[in-house]
Short mmCIF file of C-alpha atoms and ligand atoms in Angstrom, two decimals:
data_model
loop_
_atom_site.label_atom_id
_atom_site.label_comp_id
_atom_site.label_asym_id
_atom_site.label_seq_id
_atom_site.Cartn_x
_atom_site.Cartn_y
_atom_site.Cartn_z
CA MET A 274 22.45 -16.69 -4.09
CA ASP A 275 22.83 -15.79 -0.40
CA ALA A 276 19.31 -15.15 0.95
CA LYS A 277 20.43 -11.70 2.17
CA ASN A 278 21.09 -10.52 -1.37
CA LYS A 279 17.77 -11.60 -2.84
CA ALA A 280 15.12 -8.98 -3.64
CA ILE A 281 12.18 -7.88 -1.50
CA GLY A 282 8.83 -8.80 -3.10
CA VAL A 283 6.11 -6.16 -3.03
CA PHE A 284 2.58 -6.47 -4.43
CA ASP A 285 -0.61 -4.50 -4.78
CA SER A 286 -3.69 -4.54 -6.98
CA GLY A 287 -2.14 -1.85 -9.18
CA LEU A 288 -0.23 1.39 -8.82
CA GLY A 289 -0.91 1.94 -5.12
CA GLY A 290 1.92 -0.20 -3.80
CA LEU A 291 4.36 2.14 -5.50
CA SER A 292 3.78 4.48 -2.55
CA ALA A 293 5.46 1.78 -0.45
CA VAL A 294 8.16 1.21 -3.07
CA ARG A 295 9.01 4.92 -3.07
CA GLU A 296 9.51 4.85 0.70
CA LEU A 297 11.47 1.57 0.52
CA MET A 298 13.82 3.16 -2.00
CA ASN A 299 14.45 5.98 0.51
CA VAL A 300 14.76 3.87 3.64
CA LEU A 301 16.60 0.88 2.10
CA PRO A 302 18.30 2.19 -1.06
CA CYS A 303 20.60 -0.84 -1.51
CA GLU A 304 17.78 -3.41 -1.42
CA SER A 305 16.52 -4.81 -4.72
CA ILE A 306 12.76 -4.92 -5.29
CA VAL A 307 10.47 -7.11 -7.38
CA TYR A 308 7.08 -5.40 -7.68
CA PHE A 309 3.86 -6.93 -8.93
CA GLY A 310 0.84 -4.71 -9.67
CA ASP A 311 -2.31 -6.66 -10.56
CA THR A 312 -3.44 -4.01 -13.03
CA GLY A 313 -5.56 -6.49 -14.95
CA ARG A 314 -7.76 -7.21 -11.91
CA VAL A 315 -7.74 -3.89 -10.03
CA PRO A 316 -9.69 -2.89 -7.94
CA TYR A 317 -9.57 -5.47 -5.15
CA GLY A 318 -11.34 -3.29 -2.60
CA SER A 319 -14.87 -3.77 -3.92
CA ARG A 320 -14.56 -7.58 -4.28
CA SER A 321 -15.60 -10.44 -1.99
CA LYS A 322 -13.35 -11.83 0.70
CA ASP A 323 -12.85 -15.13 -1.20
CA THR A 324 -11.81 -13.36 -4.38
CA ILE A 325 -9.37 -11.08 -2.56
CA ILE A 326 -7.82 -14.11 -0.81
CA LYS A 327 -7.49 -16.00 -4.12
CA TYR A 328 -5.87 -13.03 -5.88
CA ALA A 329 -3.51 -12.32 -2.97
CA GLN A 330 -2.36 -15.96 -2.86
CA GLN A 331 -1.61 -15.89 -6.61
CA ASP A 332 0.34 -12.64 -6.17
CA VAL A 333 2.38 -14.21 -3.36
CA ASN A 334 2.99 -17.36 -5.45
CA PHE A 335 4.31 -15.22 -8.30
CA LEU A 336 6.72 -13.36 -6.01
CA LEU A 337 7.92 -16.60 -4.40
CA GLU A 338 8.62 -18.00 -7.84
CA ASN A 339 10.84 -14.93 -8.31
CA ASN A 340 12.85 -16.07 -5.33
CA VAL A 341 12.23 -13.08 -3.04
CA LYS A 342 13.54 -13.06 0.55
CA MET A 343 10.48 -11.40 2.07
CA ILE A 344 7.06 -10.17 0.95
CA ILE A 345 5.21 -6.93 1.57
CA ALA A 346 1.49 -6.81 0.86
CA ALA A 347 1.55 -3.12 -0.03
CA CYS A 348 -2.21 -3.16 -0.13
CA GLY A 349 -4.54 -2.18 2.69
CA THR A 350 -7.24 -4.47 1.32
CA VAL A 351 -5.10 -7.62 1.20
CA SER A 352 -3.55 -6.79 4.59
CA SER A 353 -7.04 -6.46 6.11
CA VAL A 354 -8.78 -9.39 4.44
CA ALA A 355 -6.25 -12.11 3.46
CA THR A 356 -4.93 -12.41 7.01
CA ASP A 357 -3.94 -16.12 6.76
CA LEU A 358 -0.99 -15.10 4.61
CA TYR A 359 0.74 -13.75 7.72
CA ASN A 360 1.00 -17.35 8.96
CA THR A 361 1.35 -19.34 5.74
CA SER A 362 4.08 -17.40 3.93
CA PRO A 363 7.37 -19.36 3.83
CA VAL A 364 9.35 -16.08 3.91
CA PRO A 365 8.92 -13.12 6.32
CA TYR A 366 5.69 -11.34 5.39
CA THR A 367 4.11 -8.05 6.38
CA GLY A 368 1.03 -6.09 5.46
CA VAL A 369 0.48 -2.40 6.02
CA VAL A 370 -2.14 -2.33 8.79
CA ASN A 371 -0.09 -2.81 11.96
CA PRO A 372 2.87 -0.52 11.16
CA THR A 373 0.46 2.20 10.01
CA ALA A 374 -1.76 1.94 13.09
CA PHE A 375 1.29 2.30 15.36
CA ALA A 376 2.44 5.38 13.42
CA ALA A 377 -1.02 6.98 13.79
CA ALA A 378 -1.16 6.17 17.51
CA LYS A 379 2.16 7.97 17.92
CA ALA A 380 1.06 10.98 15.89
CA THR A 381 -2.34 11.80 17.39
CA LYS A 382 -2.58 14.45 20.13
CA ASN A 383 -6.34 14.50 20.70
CA GLY A 384 -6.91 10.74 20.28
CA ARG A 385 -9.42 11.30 17.46
CA ILE A 386 -8.26 9.36 14.38
CA GLY A 387 -9.85 9.07 10.94
CA VAL A 388 -9.35 6.00 8.75
CA ILE A 389 -10.04 6.03 5.03
CA GLY A 390 -9.73 2.94 2.85
CA THR A 391 -11.45 0.69 0.35
CA SER A 392 -14.86 -0.76 1.21
CA ALA A 393 -13.31 -4.18 2.00
CA THR A 394 -10.78 -2.59 4.35
CA ILE A 395 -13.31 -0.41 6.15
CA ASN A 396 -15.80 -3.29 6.48
CA SER A 397 -13.06 -5.41 8.09
CA HIS A 398 -12.41 -2.62 10.69
CA SER A 399 -8.77 -3.77 10.64
CA TYR A 400 -7.22 -0.38 11.40
CA LYS A 401 -9.85 0.51 14.00
CA LEU A 402 -9.39 -2.79 15.85
CA LYS A 403 -5.62 -2.38 15.90
CA LEU A 404 -5.87 1.24 17.10
CA LEU A 405 -8.25 0.26 19.90
CA GLU A 406 -5.91 -2.58 20.88
CA ILE A 407 -3.08 -0.01 21.15
CA ASN A 408 -5.25 2.42 23.14
CA PRO A 409 -8.90 1.68 23.99
CA GLU A 410 -9.48 5.40 24.65
CA PHE A 411 -8.99 6.35 21.00
CA GLN A 412 -12.02 7.60 19.05
CA VAL A 413 -11.81 6.14 15.55
CA PHE A 414 -13.92 7.33 12.60
CA GLU A 415 -13.97 5.23 9.40
CA GLN A 416 -14.91 6.18 5.86
CA ASP A 417 -14.65 4.11 2.69
CA CYS A 418 -13.74 5.97 -0.49
CA PRO A 419 -14.54 3.66 -3.43
CA LEU A 420 -13.93 6.33 -6.06
CA PHE A 421 -10.32 7.05 -5.03
CA VAL A 422 -8.70 3.97 -6.61
CA PRO A 423 -10.28 4.49 -10.08
CA LEU A 424 -9.19 8.15 -9.91
CA VAL A 425 -5.58 7.20 -9.19
CA GLU A 426 -5.44 4.33 -11.70
CA ASN A 427 -6.62 6.78 -14.37
CA GLY A 428 -4.08 9.45 -13.48
CA PHE A 429 -6.48 11.85 -11.72
CA THR A 430 -4.30 13.04 -8.82
CA ASN A 431 -3.91 16.82 -9.34
CA PRO A 432 -5.43 18.56 -6.28
CA GLU A 433 -6.58 21.48 -8.48
CA ASP A 434 -8.58 19.20 -10.77
CA ILE A 435 -12.26 19.87 -10.15
CA ILE A 436 -13.16 16.17 -10.27
CA VAL A 437 -10.43 15.24 -7.79
CA LYS A 438 -11.40 18.12 -5.51
CA SER A 439 -15.10 17.30 -5.38
CA VAL A 440 -14.62 13.58 -4.82
CA VAL A 441 -12.04 14.16 -2.08
CA GLU A 442 -14.22 16.75 -0.31
CA ARG A 443 -17.21 14.45 -0.47
CA TYR A 444 -15.37 11.73 1.47
CA THR A 445 -13.35 13.89 3.88
CA ASP A 446 -16.23 16.12 5.04
CA ILE A 447 -17.45 13.54 7.52
CA LEU A 448 -13.98 13.24 9.13
CA LYS A 449 -13.64 17.03 9.34
CA LYS A 450 -16.89 17.20 11.31
CA GLU A 451 -15.48 14.70 13.81
CA ASP A 452 -12.49 16.95 14.54
CA VAL A 453 -9.86 14.25 13.90
CA ASP A 454 -6.23 15.41 14.11
CA THR A 455 -4.80 12.35 12.33
CA VAL A 456 -5.98 10.49 9.23
CA ILE A 457 -4.73 7.06 8.20
CA LEU A 458 -4.46 6.69 4.44
CA GLY A 459 -5.53 3.07 4.78
CA CYS A 460 -5.17 2.22 1.10
CA THR A 461 -1.79 2.42 -0.59
CA HIS A 462 -3.31 4.22 -3.57
CA TYR A 463 -4.24 7.20 -1.39
CA PRO A 464 -0.76 8.76 -0.92
CA LEU A 465 -0.99 9.60 -4.62
CA LEU A 466 -3.92 11.82 -3.60
CA SER A 467 -2.30 13.15 -0.42
CA ASP A 468 -2.01 16.74 -1.68
CA ALA A 469 -5.74 16.82 -2.34
CA ILE A 470 -6.64 15.01 0.89
CA GLY A 471 -4.32 17.26 2.95
CA LYS A 472 -5.85 20.37 1.42
CA ALA A 473 -9.38 19.15 2.08
CA MET A 474 -8.65 18.21 5.71
CA GLY A 475 -6.89 21.50 6.40
CA GLU A 476 -3.88 22.49 8.51
CA GLY A 477 -3.20 20.71 11.75
CA VAL A 478 -4.30 17.30 10.47
CA THR A 479 -1.52 14.70 10.07
CA LEU A 480 -1.87 12.22 7.23
CA ILE A 481 -0.33 8.83 7.94
CA ASP A 482 1.08 7.22 4.82
CA SER A 483 1.06 3.44 5.10
CA GLY A 484 4.03 3.19 2.71
CA LYS A 485 6.36 5.07 5.00
CA ALA A 486 5.38 3.25 8.17
CA THR A 487 5.69 -0.10 6.38
CA ALA A 488 9.11 0.71 4.90
CA LEU A 489 10.43 1.51 8.38
CA TYR A 490 8.94 -1.73 9.71
CA THR A 491 10.47 -3.68 6.81
CA ALA A 492 13.93 -2.38 7.75
CA LYS A 493 13.34 -3.74 11.27
CA LEU A 494 12.08 -7.12 9.97
CA LEU A 495 15.12 -7.55 7.71
CA GLU A 496 17.42 -6.76 10.62
CA GLU A 497 15.62 -9.21 12.94
CA ASN A 498 15.76 -11.99 10.34
CA ASN A 499 19.38 -11.28 9.41
CA LEU A 500 18.27 -10.57 5.84
CA LYS A 501 19.71 -7.09 5.21
CA THR A 502 21.55 -6.98 1.89
CA GLU A 503 25.33 -6.79 1.80
CA ASN A 504 25.09 -4.83 -1.44
CA LYS A 505 26.50 -1.30 -1.14
CA GLU A 506 25.18 0.07 -4.44
CA GLN A 507 21.67 1.09 -5.39
CA GLY A 508 19.38 -1.97 -5.59
CA GLU A 509 17.85 -3.31 -8.81
CA TYR A 510 14.16 -2.81 -9.52
CA LYS A 511 11.88 -5.05 -11.58
CA PHE A 512 8.20 -4.38 -12.17
CA PHE A 513 5.53 -6.83 -13.33
CA VAL A 514 1.89 -6.13 -14.18
CA SER A 515 -1.05 -8.24 -15.36
CA ASP A 516 -2.31 -5.82 -18.02
CA THR A 517 -0.52 -3.89 -20.75
CA PRO A 518 2.33 -1.93 -19.12
CA HIS A 519 1.72 1.41 -20.84
CA ASN A 520 -0.32 3.32 -18.23
CA PHE A 521 1.62 1.77 -15.38
CA GLU A 522 4.95 2.76 -16.93
CA SER A 523 4.11 6.41 -17.27
CA MET A 524 2.45 6.71 -13.84
CA ALA A 525 5.24 4.75 -12.14
CA SER A 526 7.99 6.80 -13.79
CA MET A 527 6.28 10.01 -12.69
CA PHE A 528 5.55 8.83 -9.19
CA LEU A 529 8.93 7.24 -8.46
CA GLY A 530 10.86 9.97 -10.26
CA LEU A 531 12.64 7.19 -12.15
CA ASP A 532 12.35 6.02 -15.74
CA VAL A 533 11.03 2.45 -15.36
CA ARG A 534 9.90 2.07 -18.93
CA SER A 535 12.22 -0.76 -19.91
CA GLN A 536 11.72 -2.58 -16.61
CA VAL A 537 7.99 -3.40 -16.73
CA THR A 538 6.91 -6.86 -17.92
CA GLN A 539 3.39 -8.16 -18.42
CA ILE A 540 2.61 -11.60 -16.96
CA ASP A 541 -0.40 -13.94 -16.79
CA ILE A 542 -1.21 -14.03 -13.06
CA GLU A 543 -3.95 -16.64 -13.50
CA GLN A 544 -1.17 -19.25 -13.98
CA TYR A 545 0.03 -18.90 -10.38
N1 DGL B 1129 -4.12 -0.27 -2.97
C1 DGL B 1129 -4.97 -1.23 -2.39
C2 DGL B 1129 -5.25 -0.99 -0.96
O1 DGL B 1129 -4.34 -0.54 -0.30
C3 DGL B 1129 -6.11 -1.77 -3.19
C4 DGL B 1129 -7.05 -0.84 -3.83
C5 DGL B 1129 -8.03 -1.63 -4.66
O2 DGL B 1129 -7.59 -2.40 -5.48
O3 DGL B 1129 -9.23 -1.48 -4.44
O4 DGL B 1129 -6.30 -1.25 -0.44
#
């Protein structure tokens, strides 16, 4: 098959990367996508650097075996910690940190930017370092939110839910006090909580969704590498997970607004 017409590979530790898939479907509707969600080993964000690197490499190996033309690490944690993959991948590869930092830099008016992410992402300071490289005058405030991923993976996303509300307020209070006007959702699971986060932060605060910024950057990368599909119809979507597909299927169908129930396959990621 002509490289242009191969699928884009996307991976995350679980459901979170679907926030990138949703944006990819909007920005590049004719591109096919192979998605891997490591639902059997989620969360990544509270694990050691070595474990995250090992998992990310296996995820990449699986996608390469599926003959993808490029790879998106739709995971803030992998993008922040497994940084060697940017250089070792045999196909064009992007994470979410750089495109998202540029989008936040463009959006802020007062130069005060909040970053929320998993503990591994926040401890790496990846977003902060990139923002300060873009503009050393920025004031960047970081907060890890370890309870967000388990909430999302268990379907707790309704902003009116008392549990969702209290957890979100607990983490966002510190950023509110710092008067940030822009908040980076530095983990791809967090756009599933964006209604609750937006409500807690209040009007006038822009939330930067890493999925959207990364989808726009992917379009640019495909163009630069002469890899844009020639297909004129809607692309094909395949989903793989490392645990039973049931929960993923219902959450993914709801989130993507698309019935993906017959398209999710369970695989053994430890083989890769
Ligand atoms: N969605 C991922 C991220 O963007 C990983 C969350 C996790 O597994 O802890 O960081």
